[in-house]
């Protein structure tokens, strides 16, 4: 809910901001995948709009079930936000 960020809108200074998203990507989260992606995009868009002129870097780490071939996957910090 973006309303929960309202109290913090004016407290972030223009500078550099690194944001790491860590998400449960286990099988039980499969039905929520698209919603989570949409929410992450919404959060990033809000942060960008409140911090124009700042250097914003994001990274994503997902973790899966113990039996999965790839337990962790990481997209390193980047300022190329799509």
XYZ file of N, CA and C in Angstrom:
246
model
N 0.841 -1.170 0.000
C 0.000 0.000 0.000
C 0.891 1.240 0.000
N 0.776 2.038 -1.025
C 1.643 3.210 -1.171
C 1.333 4.284 -0.133
N 0.152 4.255 0.465
C -0.183 5.236 1.499
C 0.746 5.108 2.699
N 1.263 3.922 2.939
C 2.156 3.725 4.081
C 3.483 4.465 3.893
N 3.810 4.856 2.660
C 5.045 5.601 2.397
C 4.871 7.110 2.585
N 3.640 7.588 2.669
C 3.368 9.032 2.758
C 4.202 9.748 3.821
N 4.328 9.226 5.052
C 5.097 9.960 6.073
C 6.574 10.141 5.725
N 7.069 9.345 4.788
C 8.492 9.384 4.470
C 8.816 10.172 3.210
N 7.809 10.698 2.543
C 8.013 11.383 1.269
C 9.048 12.492 1.354
N 8.977 13.315 2.341
C 9.849 14.485 2.407
C 11.138 14.233 3.179
N 11.342 13.029 3.698
C 12.532 12.775 4.507
C 13.705 12.229 3.704
N 13.485 11.882 2.442
C 14.556 11.343 1.615
C 15.242 12.496 0.885
N 16.550 12.602 1.040
C 17.316 13.664 0.402
C 17.791 13.223 -0.972
N 18.053 14.178 -1.831
C 18.556 13.889 -3.167
C 20.008 13.445 -3.059
N 20.241 12.210 -3.356
C 21.597 11.672 -3.312
C 21.580 10.327 -4.009
N 22.156 9.359 -3.379
C 22.221 8.019 -3.931
C 21.410 7.082 -3.055
N 20.666 6.193 -3.696
C 19.816 5.277 -2.958
C 19.944 3.889 -3.567
N 20.327 2.906 -2.737
C 20.409 1.510 -3.153
C 19.272 0.754 -2.487
N 18.495 0.046 -3.292
C 17.344 -0.686 -2.784
C 17.481 -2.151 -3.183
N 17.399 -3.026 -2.191
C 17.457 -4.464 -2.454
C 16.089 -5.064 -2.143
N 15.534 -5.767 -3.122
C 14.287 -6.490 -2.927
C 14.623 -7.962 -2.771
N 14.107 -8.574 -1.714
C 14.279 -10.006 -1.480
C 12.883 -10.613 -1.452
N 12.700 -11.656 -2.254
C 11.348 -12.191 -2.393
C 11.332 -13.713 -2.330
N 10.296 -14.207 -1.702
C 10.012 -15.634 -1.655
C 9.499 -16.058 -3.023
N 10.238 -16.900 -3.706
C 9.835 -17.386 -5.033
C 9.596 -18.892 -4.995
N 9.231 -19.399 -3.818
C 8.936 -20.822 -3.679
C 7.641 -21.154 -4.397
N 7.386 -22.432 -4.554
C 6.206 -22.891 -5.280
C 4.905 -22.320 -4.762
N 4.817 -22.120 -3.455
C 3.570 -21.599 -2.886
C 3.285 -20.159 -3.308
N 4.292 -19.457 -3.795
C 4.125 -18.061 -4.212
C 3.757 -17.928 -5.688
N 3.742 -19.036 -6.422
C 3.473 -18.985 -7.860
C 2.211 -18.194 -8.210
N 1.098 -18.406 -7.515
C -0.107 -17.638 -7.874
C 0.040 -16.130 -7.664
N 0.997 -15.725 -6.856
C 1.183 -14.310 -6.535
C 2.267 -13.639 -7.366
N 2.893 -14.373 -8.263
C 4.032 -13.854 -9.024
C 3.770 -12.546 -9.750
N 2.709 -12.493 -10.533
C 2.406 -11.276 -11.298
C 2.081 -10.106 -10.384
N 1.312 -10.365 -9.330
C 0.953 -9.288 -8.388
C 2.200 -8.731 -7.709
N 3.114 -9.622 -7.309
C 4.353 -9.168 -6.672
C 5.188 -8.323 -7.627
N 5.287 -8.770 -8.887
C 6.038 -7.998 -9.883
C 5.415 -6.614 -10.064
N 4.088 -6.563 -10.155
C 3.402 -5.280 -10.319
C 3.645 -4.365 -9.115
N 3.619 -4.933 -7.910
C 3.842 -4.138 -6.698
C 5.277 -3.620 -6.642
N 6.242 -4.455 -7.006
C 7.640 -3.999 -7.029
C 7.802 -2.849 -8.012
N 7.205 -2.991 -9.191
C 7.273 -1.901 -10.181
C 6.636 -0.630 -9.642
N 5.521 -0.759 -8.964
C 4.828 0.402 -8.391
C 5.690 1.082 -7.325
N 6.313 0.287 -6.476
C 7.190 0.828 -5.437
C 8.361 1.577 -6.072
N 8.987 0.963 -7.071
C 10.136 1.596 -7.735
C 9.705 2.901 -8.408
N 8.565 2.900 -9.091
C 8.066 4.120 -9.742
C 7.838 5.234 -8.726
N 7.262 4.898 -7.575
C 7.013 5.893 -6.522
C 8.328 6.462 -6.006
N 9.282 5.586 -5.743
C 10.589 6.034 -5.244
C 11.247 6.954 -6.254
N 11.186 6.587 -7.536
C 11.770 7.433 -8.581
C 11.084 8.794 -8.633
N 9.767 8.814 -8.510
C 9.051 10.089 -8.601
C 9.332 10.990 -7.399
N 9.545 10.414 -6.226
C 9.830 11.208 -5.026
C 11.293 11.610 -4.918
N 12.141 11.022 -5.727
C 13.583 11.254 -5.613
C 14.187 11.634 -6.956
N 13.496 12.484 -7.692
C 14.000 12.903 -8.995
C 15.361 13.560 -8.832
N 16.266 13.183 -9.703
C 17.614 13.725 -9.639
C 18.560 12.888 -8.800
N 18.041 11.934 -8.073
C 18.888 11.061 -7.261
C 19.326 9.854 -8.078
N 20.458 9.304 -7.706
C 20.946 8.067 -8.311
C 20.252 6.905 -7.601
N 19.426 6.147 -8.321
C 18.688 5.036 -7.741
C 19.227 3.742 -8.334
N 19.619 2.822 -7.472
C 20.086 1.506 -7.887
C 19.209 0.465 -7.218
N 18.803 -0.533 -7.976
C 17.988 -1.605 -7.406
C 18.630 -2.953 -7.710
N 18.362 -3.907 -6.827
C 18.756 -5.283 -7.082
C 17.651 -6.185 -6.579
N 17.633 -7.406 -7.060
C 16.587 -8.358 -6.691
C 17.229 -9.689 -6.348
N 16.809 -10.245 -5.222
C 17.234 -11.585 -4.821
C 15.977 -12.402 -4.586
N 15.909 -13.552 -5.213
C 14.780 -14.456 -5.022
C 15.280 -15.760 -4.436
N 14.497 -16.337 -3.567
C 14.871 -17.646 -3.023
C 13.758 -18.636 -3.286
N 14.175 -19.896 -3.514
C 13.235 -20.956 -3.864
C 13.290 -22.078 -2.844
N 12.557 -23.138 -3.122
C 12.485 -24.290 -2.227
C 13.816 -25.047 -2.181
N 14.024 -25.797 -1.098
C 15.253 -26.563 -0.903
C 15.541 -27.525 -2.046
N 14.552 -28.174 -2.590
C 14.777 -29.168 -3.639
C 14.980 -28.583 -5.019
N 14.795 -27.290 -5.179
C 14.939 -26.668 -6.503
C 16.400 -26.625 -6.929
N 16.610 -26.701 -8.237
C 17.971 -26.694 -8.791
C 18.711 -25.408 -8.412
N 18.079 -24.291 -8.638
C 18.644 -22.987 -8.266
C 17.923 -22.480 -7.033
N 18.579 -22.485 -5.883
C 17.933 -22.040 -4.642
C 17.856 -20.522 -4.549
N 18.891 -19.845 -4.977
C 18.941 -18.381 -4.933
C 19.253 -17.854 -6.322
N 18.657 -16.746 -6.654
C 19.066 -16.057 -7.875
C 19.112 -14.570 -7.574
N 20.070 -13.927 -8.203
C 20.317 -12.519 -7.895
C 20.516 -11.723 -9.175
N 19.817 -10.624 -9.241
C 20.065 -9.626 -10.271
C 20.795 -8.500 -9.556
N 22.084 -8.279 -9.874
C 22.887 -7.311 -9.116
C 22.381 -5.870 -9.267
N 22.900 -5.015 -8.382
C 22.506 -3.603 -8.405
C 22.732 -2.995 -9.777
N 21.740 -2.232 -10.204
C 21.818 -1.524 -11.488
C 20.965 -0.253 -11.397
N 21.319 0.719 -12.214
C 20.488 1.912 -12.314
C 19.648 1.875 -13.587
N 19.742 0.791 -14.325
C 18.924 0.603 -15.540
C 17.623 -0.071 -15.104
N 16.669 0.749 -14.760
C 15.405 0.254 -14.221
C 14.366 0.210 -15.327
N 13.851 -0.967 -15.590
C 12.865 -1.149 -16.666
C 11.545 -1.574 -16.098
